[in-house]
Every structure is written in C-alpha cells, then in structure tokens.
mmCIF file of C-alpha atoms and ligand atoms in Angstrom:
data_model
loop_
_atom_site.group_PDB
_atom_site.id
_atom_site.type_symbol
_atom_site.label_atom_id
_atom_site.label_comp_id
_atom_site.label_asym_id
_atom_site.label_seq_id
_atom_site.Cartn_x
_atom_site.Cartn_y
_atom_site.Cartn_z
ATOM 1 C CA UNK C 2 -103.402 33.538 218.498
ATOM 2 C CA UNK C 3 -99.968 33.121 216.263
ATOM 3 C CA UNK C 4 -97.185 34.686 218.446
ATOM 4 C CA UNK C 5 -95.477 37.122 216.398
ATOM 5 C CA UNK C 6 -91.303 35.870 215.201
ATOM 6 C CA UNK C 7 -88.856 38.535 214.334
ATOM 7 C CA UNK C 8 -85.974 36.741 213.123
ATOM 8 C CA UNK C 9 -82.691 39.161 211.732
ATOM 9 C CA UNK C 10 -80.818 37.412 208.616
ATOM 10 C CA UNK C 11 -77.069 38.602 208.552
ATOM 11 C CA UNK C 12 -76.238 36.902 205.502
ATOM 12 C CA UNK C 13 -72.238 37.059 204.941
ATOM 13 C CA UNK C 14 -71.464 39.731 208.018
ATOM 14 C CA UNK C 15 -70.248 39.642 211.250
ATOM 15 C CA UNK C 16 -67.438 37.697 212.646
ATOM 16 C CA UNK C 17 -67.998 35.313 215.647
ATOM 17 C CA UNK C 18 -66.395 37.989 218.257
ATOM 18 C CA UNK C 19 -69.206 40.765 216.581
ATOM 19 C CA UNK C 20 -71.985 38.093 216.810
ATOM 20 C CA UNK C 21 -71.122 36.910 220.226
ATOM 21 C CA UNK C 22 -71.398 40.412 221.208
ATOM 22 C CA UNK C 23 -74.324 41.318 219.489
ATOM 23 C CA UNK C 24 -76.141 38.417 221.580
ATOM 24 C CA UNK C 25 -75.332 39.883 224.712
ATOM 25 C CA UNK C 26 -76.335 42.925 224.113
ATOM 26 C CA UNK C 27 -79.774 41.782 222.525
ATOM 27 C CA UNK C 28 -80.488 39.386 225.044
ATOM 28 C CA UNK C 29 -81.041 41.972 227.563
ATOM 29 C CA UNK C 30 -84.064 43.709 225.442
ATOM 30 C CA UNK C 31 -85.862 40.723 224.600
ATOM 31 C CA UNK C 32 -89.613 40.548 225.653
ATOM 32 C CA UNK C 33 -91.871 37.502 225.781
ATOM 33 C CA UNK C 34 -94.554 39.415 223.265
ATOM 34 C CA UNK C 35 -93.020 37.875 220.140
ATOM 35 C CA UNK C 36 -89.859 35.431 219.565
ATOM 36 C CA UNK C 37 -86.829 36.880 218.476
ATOM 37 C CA UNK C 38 -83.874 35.184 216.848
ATOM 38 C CA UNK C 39 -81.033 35.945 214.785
ATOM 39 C CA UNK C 40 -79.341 33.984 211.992
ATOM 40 C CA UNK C 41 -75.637 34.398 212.252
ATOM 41 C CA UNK C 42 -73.127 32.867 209.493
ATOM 42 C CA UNK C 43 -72.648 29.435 210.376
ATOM 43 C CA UNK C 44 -69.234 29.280 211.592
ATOM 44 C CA UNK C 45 -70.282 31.223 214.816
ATOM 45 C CA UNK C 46 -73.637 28.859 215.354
ATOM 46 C CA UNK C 47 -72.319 27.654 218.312
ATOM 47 C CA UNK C 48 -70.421 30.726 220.382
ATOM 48 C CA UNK C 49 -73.800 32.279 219.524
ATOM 49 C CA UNK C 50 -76.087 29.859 220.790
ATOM 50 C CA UNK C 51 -74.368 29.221 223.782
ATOM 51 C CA UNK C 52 -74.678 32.934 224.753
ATOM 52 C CA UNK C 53 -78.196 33.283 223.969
ATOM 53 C CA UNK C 54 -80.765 32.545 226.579
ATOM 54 C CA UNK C 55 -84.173 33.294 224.868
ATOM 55 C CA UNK C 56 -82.833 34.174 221.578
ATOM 56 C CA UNK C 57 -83.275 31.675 218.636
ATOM 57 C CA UNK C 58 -80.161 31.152 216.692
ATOM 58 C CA UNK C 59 -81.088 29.955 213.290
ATOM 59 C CA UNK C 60 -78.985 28.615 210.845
ATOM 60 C CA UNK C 61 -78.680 30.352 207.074
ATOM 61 C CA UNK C 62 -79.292 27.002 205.322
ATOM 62 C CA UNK C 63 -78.959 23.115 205.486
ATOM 63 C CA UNK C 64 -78.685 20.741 203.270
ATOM 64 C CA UNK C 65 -81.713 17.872 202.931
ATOM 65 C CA UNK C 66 -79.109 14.695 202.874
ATOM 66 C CA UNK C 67 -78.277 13.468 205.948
ATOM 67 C CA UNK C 68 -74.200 13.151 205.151
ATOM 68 C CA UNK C 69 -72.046 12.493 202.092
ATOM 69 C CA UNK C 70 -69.942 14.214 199.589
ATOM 70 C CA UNK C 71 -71.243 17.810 199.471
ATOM 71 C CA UNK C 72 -68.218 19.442 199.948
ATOM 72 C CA UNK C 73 -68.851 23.200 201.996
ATOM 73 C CA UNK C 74 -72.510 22.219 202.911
ATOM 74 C CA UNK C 75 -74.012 22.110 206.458
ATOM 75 C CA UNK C 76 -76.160 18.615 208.100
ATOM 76 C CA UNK C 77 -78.996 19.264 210.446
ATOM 77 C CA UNK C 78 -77.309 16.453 212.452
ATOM 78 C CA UNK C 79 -74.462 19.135 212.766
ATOM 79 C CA UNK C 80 -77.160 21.909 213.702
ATOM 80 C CA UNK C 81 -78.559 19.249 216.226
ATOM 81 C CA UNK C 82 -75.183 18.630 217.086
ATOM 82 C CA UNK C 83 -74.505 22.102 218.727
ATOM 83 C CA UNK C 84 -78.047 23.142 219.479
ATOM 84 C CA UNK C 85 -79.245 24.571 216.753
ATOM 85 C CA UNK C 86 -83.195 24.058 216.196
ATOM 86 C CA UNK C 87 -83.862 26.230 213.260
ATOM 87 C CA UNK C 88 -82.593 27.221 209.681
ATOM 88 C CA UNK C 89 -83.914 29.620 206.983
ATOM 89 C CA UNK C 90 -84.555 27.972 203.972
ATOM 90 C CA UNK C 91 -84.770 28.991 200.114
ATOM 91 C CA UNK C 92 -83.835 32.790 201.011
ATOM 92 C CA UNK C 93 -83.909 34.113 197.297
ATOM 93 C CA UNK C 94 -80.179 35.131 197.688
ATOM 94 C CA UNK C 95 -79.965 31.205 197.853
ATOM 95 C CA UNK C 96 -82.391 30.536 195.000
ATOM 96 C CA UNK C 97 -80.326 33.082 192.906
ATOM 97 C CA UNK C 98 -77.131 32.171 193.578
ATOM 98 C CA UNK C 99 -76.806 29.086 195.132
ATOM 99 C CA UNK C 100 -79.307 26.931 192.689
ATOM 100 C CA UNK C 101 -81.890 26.514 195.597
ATOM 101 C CA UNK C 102 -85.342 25.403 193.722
ATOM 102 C CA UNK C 103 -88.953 25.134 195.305
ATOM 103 C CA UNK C 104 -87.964 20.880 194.845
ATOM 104 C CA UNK C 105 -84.890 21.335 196.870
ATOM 105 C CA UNK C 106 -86.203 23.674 199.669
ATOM 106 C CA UNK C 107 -89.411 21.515 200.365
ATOM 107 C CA UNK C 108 -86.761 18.415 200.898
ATOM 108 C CA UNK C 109 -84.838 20.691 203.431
ATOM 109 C CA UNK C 110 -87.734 21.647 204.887
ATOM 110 C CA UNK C 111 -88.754 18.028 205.215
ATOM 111 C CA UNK C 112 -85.583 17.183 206.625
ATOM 112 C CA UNK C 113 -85.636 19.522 208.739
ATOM 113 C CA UNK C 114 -89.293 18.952 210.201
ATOM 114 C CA UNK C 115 -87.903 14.901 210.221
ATOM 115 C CA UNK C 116 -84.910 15.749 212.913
ATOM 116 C CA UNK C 117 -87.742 18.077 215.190
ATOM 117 C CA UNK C 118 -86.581 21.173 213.897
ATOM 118 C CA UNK C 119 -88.159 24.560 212.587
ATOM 119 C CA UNK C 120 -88.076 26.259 208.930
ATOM 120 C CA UNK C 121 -88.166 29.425 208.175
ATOM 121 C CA UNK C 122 -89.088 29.089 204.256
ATOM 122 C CA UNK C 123 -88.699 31.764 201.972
ATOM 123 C CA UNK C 124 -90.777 33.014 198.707
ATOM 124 C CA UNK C 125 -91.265 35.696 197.099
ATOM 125 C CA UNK C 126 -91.486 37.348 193.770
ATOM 126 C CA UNK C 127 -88.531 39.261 191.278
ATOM 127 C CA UNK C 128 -89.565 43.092 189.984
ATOM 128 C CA UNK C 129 -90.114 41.848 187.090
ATOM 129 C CA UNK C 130 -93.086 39.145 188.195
ATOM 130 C CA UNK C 131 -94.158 42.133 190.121
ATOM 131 C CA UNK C 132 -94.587 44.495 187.308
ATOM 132 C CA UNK C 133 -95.962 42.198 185.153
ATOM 133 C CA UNK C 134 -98.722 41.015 188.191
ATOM 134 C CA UNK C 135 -97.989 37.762 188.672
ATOM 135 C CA UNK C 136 -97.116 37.830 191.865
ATOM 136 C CA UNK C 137 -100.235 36.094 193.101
ATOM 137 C CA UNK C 138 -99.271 32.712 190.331
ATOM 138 C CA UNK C 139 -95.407 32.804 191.625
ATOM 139 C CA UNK C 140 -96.164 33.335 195.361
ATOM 140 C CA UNK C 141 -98.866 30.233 194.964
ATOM 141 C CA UNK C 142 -96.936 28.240 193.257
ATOM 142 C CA UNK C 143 -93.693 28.402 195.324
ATOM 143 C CA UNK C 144 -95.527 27.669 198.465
ATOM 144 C CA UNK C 145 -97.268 24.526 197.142
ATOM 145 C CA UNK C 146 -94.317 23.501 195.607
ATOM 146 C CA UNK C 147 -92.514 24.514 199.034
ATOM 147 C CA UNK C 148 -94.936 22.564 201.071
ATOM 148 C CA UNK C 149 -95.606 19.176 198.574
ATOM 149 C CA UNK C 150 -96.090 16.363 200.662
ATOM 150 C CA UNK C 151 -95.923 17.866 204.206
ATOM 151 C CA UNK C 152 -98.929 16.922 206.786
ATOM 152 C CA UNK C 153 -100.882 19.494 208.297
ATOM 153 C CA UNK C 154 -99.108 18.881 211.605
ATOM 154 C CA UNK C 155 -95.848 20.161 209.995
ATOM 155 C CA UNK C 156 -97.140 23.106 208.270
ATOM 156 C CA UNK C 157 -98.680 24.460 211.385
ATOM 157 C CA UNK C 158 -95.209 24.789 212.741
ATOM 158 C CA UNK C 159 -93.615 26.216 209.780
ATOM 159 C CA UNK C 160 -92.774 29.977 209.295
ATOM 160 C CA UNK C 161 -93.354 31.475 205.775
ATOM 161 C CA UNK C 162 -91.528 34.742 204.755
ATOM 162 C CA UNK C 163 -92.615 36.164 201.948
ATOM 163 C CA UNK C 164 -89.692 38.455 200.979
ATOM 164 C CA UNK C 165 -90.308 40.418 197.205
ATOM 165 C CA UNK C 166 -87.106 40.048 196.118
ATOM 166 C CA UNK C 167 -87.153 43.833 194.469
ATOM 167 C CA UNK C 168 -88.024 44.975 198.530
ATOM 168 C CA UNK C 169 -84.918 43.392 199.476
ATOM 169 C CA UNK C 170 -81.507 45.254 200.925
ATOM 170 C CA UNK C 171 -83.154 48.132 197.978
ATOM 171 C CA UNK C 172 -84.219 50.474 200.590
ATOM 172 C CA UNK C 173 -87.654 49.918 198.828
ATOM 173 C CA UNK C 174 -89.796 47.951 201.082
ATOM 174 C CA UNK C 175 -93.359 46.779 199.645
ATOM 175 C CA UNK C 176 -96.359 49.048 201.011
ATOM 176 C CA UNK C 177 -98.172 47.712 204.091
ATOM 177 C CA UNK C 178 -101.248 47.067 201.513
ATOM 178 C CA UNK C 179 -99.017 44.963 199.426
ATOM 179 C CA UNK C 180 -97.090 43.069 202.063
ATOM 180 C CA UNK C 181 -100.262 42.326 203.640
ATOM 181 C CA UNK C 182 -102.032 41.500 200.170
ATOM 182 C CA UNK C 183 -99.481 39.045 199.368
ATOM 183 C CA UNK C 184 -98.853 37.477 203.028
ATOM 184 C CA UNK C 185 -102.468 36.976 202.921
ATOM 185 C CA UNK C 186 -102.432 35.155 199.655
ATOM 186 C CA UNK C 187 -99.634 32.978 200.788
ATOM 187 C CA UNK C 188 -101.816 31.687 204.156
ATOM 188 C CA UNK C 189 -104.650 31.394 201.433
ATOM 189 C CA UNK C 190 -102.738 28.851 199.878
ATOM 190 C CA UNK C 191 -101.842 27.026 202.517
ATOM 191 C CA UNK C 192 -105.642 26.931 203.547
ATOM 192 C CA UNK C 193 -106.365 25.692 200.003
ATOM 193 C CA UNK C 194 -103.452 22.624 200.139
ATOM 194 C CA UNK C 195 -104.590 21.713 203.698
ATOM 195 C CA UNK C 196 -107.326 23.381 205.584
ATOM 196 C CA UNK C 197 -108.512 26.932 207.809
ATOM 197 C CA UNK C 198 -107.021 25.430 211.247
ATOM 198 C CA UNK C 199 -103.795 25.026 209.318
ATOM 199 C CA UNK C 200 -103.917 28.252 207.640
ATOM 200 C CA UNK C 201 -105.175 30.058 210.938
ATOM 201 C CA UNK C 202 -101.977 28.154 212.888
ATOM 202 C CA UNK C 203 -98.924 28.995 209.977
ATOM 203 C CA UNK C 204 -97.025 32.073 210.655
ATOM 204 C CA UNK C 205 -96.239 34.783 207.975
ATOM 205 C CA UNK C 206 -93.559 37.123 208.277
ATOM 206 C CA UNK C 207 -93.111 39.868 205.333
ATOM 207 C CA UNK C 208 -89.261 40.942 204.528
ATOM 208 C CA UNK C 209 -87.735 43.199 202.281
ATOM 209 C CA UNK C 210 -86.132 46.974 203.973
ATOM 210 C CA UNK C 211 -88.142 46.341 207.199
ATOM 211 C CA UNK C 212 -86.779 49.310 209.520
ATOM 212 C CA UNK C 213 -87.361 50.874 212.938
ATOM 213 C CA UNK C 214 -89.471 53.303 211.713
ATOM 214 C CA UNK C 215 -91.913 50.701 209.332
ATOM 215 C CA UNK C 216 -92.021 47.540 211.349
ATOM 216 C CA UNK C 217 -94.839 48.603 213.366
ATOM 217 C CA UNK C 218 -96.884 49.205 210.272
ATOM 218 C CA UNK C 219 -96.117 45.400 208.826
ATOM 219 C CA UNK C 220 -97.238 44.284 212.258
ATOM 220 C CA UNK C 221 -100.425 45.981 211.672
ATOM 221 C CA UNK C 222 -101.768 43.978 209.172
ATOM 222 C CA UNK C 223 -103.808 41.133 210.286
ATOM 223 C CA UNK C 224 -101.634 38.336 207.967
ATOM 224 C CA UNK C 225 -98.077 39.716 208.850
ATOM 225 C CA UNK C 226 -96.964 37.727 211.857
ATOM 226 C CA UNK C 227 -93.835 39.104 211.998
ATOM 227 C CA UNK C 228 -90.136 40.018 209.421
ATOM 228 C CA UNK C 229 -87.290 38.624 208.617
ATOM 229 C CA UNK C 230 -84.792 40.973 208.688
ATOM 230 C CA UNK C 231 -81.630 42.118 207.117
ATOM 231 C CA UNK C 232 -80.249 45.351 206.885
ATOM 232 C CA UNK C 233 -81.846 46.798 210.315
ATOM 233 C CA UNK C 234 -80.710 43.401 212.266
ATOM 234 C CA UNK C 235 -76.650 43.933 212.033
ATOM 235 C CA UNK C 236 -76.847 46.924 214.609
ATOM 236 C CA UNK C 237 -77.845 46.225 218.314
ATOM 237 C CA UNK C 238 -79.271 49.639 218.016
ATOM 238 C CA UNK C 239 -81.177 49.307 215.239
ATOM 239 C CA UNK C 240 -82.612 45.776 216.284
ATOM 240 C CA UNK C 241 -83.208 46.843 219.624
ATOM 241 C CA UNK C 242 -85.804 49.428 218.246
ATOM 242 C CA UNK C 243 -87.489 46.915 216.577
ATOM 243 C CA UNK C 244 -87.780 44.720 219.374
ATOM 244 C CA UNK C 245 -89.109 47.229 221.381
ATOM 245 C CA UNK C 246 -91.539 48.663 218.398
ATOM 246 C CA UNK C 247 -92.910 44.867 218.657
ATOM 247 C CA UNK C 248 -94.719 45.368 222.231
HETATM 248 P P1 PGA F 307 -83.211 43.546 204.056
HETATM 249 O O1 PGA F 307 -83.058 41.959 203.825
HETATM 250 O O2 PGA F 307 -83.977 43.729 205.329
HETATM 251 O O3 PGA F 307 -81.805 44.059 204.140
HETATM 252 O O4 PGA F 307 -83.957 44.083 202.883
HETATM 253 C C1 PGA F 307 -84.129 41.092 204.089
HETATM 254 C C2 PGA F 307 -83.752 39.661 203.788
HETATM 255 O O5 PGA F 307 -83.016 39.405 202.833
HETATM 256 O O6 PGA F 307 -84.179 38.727 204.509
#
C-alpha cells in the first residue's frame, strides 16, 4: 500500500514570519493517513523546520555539485545541514526559467538519493504537447531521462509529480480521467525501466489547480498517490481542507 504525500509548493511567497506561522497552524490538523509537507522558499528552511513536528519541509531545489562557484544556488550538505530531508526537483517553473533539463534533474536527484534524502521530481507536458497528443512520448521520455542510471532501490523511494504545465496556477486543472491516464503512464514507465515491484512501490502525485473541492476526486484514481500543490497550499484554510478531504 503507497501512503498517500500531499506536499504544498509556495514558490516565491511567504516571508519566514508567514511560513513560521503557517506551520503552526497546520501542524495541529495533520493526520497520519497520508504525509503532508510544505515547501517554503529557502531562506525560511530552517525557522520552518524547526517548528514542524510531523510536517515535511522540502526544499524548492538543489543543486547536484556538492560545493563550488555557483553563485545563488543551494547544497544538499546545506539542506542536511539544517534538517532538511527533501527537495522538489525539475518543477517546470524551473525547467522554464531556470534552464533545469531532464540531464540536470536526474543528477540532483542522484545527489540527492547519494546524501539519504528524498525527491520530489517533476514532469509534465506544455498545452501545446497536449493538443498535439504527445503527452504520452514527453511524459515517457522525461521520466526515463529523469530516472537514467538510478537502481530500483532508489526509485522505490522517489515521488513523481506529474504536473501538465497548461493545469498549472491556470485555474484549469486536468480531468480526473486525464490526470489518472497520464499518472498511470508515468508508473508504466517506470515498470518498463525497472520492474512491477518498483512500479507498484513509486508514488505519483498529479498537480496542476488541485483545490478543496477536486482533491478528493485526484485521490480517487487508483495511480494518483497524492498532489503537489500550489495555489490552494498558501492559505492555512485552504490547506487545512485538503488535509482533512485526504482521510
Ligand atoms: P497550482 O501549482 O496548484 O497553483 O496550479 C501547482 C504547482 O506548480 O506545483
């Protein structure tokens, strides 16, 4: 049985007196039906994670070399450092703007799996992919480009959002047919690189407008394992509702 993850992306909001704040008020909802973490900006990793009790605190990015002249970018030794166990990696916000490629997010990834920590890897397709149907060819191909050269062992601990990149912050989340359709192409993949235990063991989250009022549907499906979430997770309301929609 793959125990649900609801993880809430805040991207560029929130300062570290809103996110410390936030955690408090979260921590008191949680429930031991699915995991639950947030991934603040990363200058309030630490006030965050010392808060937070059963909430994961995940970090936005990292960067796969272990230290050196990368001026603005974040170590998992510095993640380690404060006691930070996961990061989100190749969020398509990153891909478009910050020249993260499948190459570059499987060597985080790796990194990250090297120092005992957990990824939360991102794919997903633009509109335009999706109108012209390839979203099956991009979705494949980002994961095995995603996973190249990880063990079986690794992948079963790895979380895999697919996030269609048209569904995200539009208001215009994918149907529960399609979110489900494409999550459960992405675990075929993954039983085609490695095998049905590994496939059976990865979780899937779908994200892209996942709300209150539709996150029960997307945890319907039998390949949705949970959402990444961005919009919905920057009110404790809001998040709170979707917490509690997860029992
Ligand atoms: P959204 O963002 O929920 O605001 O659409 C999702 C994401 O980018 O992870």
């Amino acid at each position: 049985m793959r125990k649900p993850i609801i993880v809430g992306n805040w991207k560029m909001n929130k300062t570290n007196t809103e996110a410390i704040d936030f955690v408090k008020g979260i921590e008191e909802v949680l429930h031991d039906e699915a995991d639950f973490g947030i991934a603040p900006s990363f200058v309030s990793l630490k006030d965050a994670n010392d808060q937070a009790n059963n909430l994961i605190i995940a970090a936005q990015n990292v960067h796969f070399e272990d230290s050196g002249a990368f001026t603005g970018e974040v170590s998992v030794e510095m993640l380690k450092d404060l006691g930070i166990k996961w990061a989100i990696v190749g969020h398509s916000e990153r891909r478009a703007m910050f020249n993260d490629t499948d190459e570059t997010v499987n060597l985080k990834i790796k990194q990250l799996i090297e120092n005992d920590m957990y990824a939360i890897a991102c794919c997903g397709e633009t509109l335009e992919q999706f109108e012209a149907g390839h979203t099956e060819s991009v979705v494949r191909n980002q994961v095995a480009g995603m996973l190249a050269g990880l063990d079986a062992a690794a992948v079963k601990n790895l979380v895999i959002a697919y996030e269609p990149i048209w569904a995200i912050g539009t208001g215009k989340s994918a149907t529960q047919e399609t979110a489900q359709a494409t999550c459960a192409i992405v675990r075929d993949q993954v039983k085609k690189l490695y095998d049905q235990e590994t496939a059976q063991a990865v979780r899937v989250q779908y994200g892209g407008s996942v709300k209150p009022d539709n996150i029960k549907e997307y945890m319907a499906q039998p390949d949705i394992d949970g959402a990444l979430i961005g919009g919905a997770s920057l009110q404790v309301d809001s998040f709170t509702e979707i917490i509690n929609a997860v029992k």
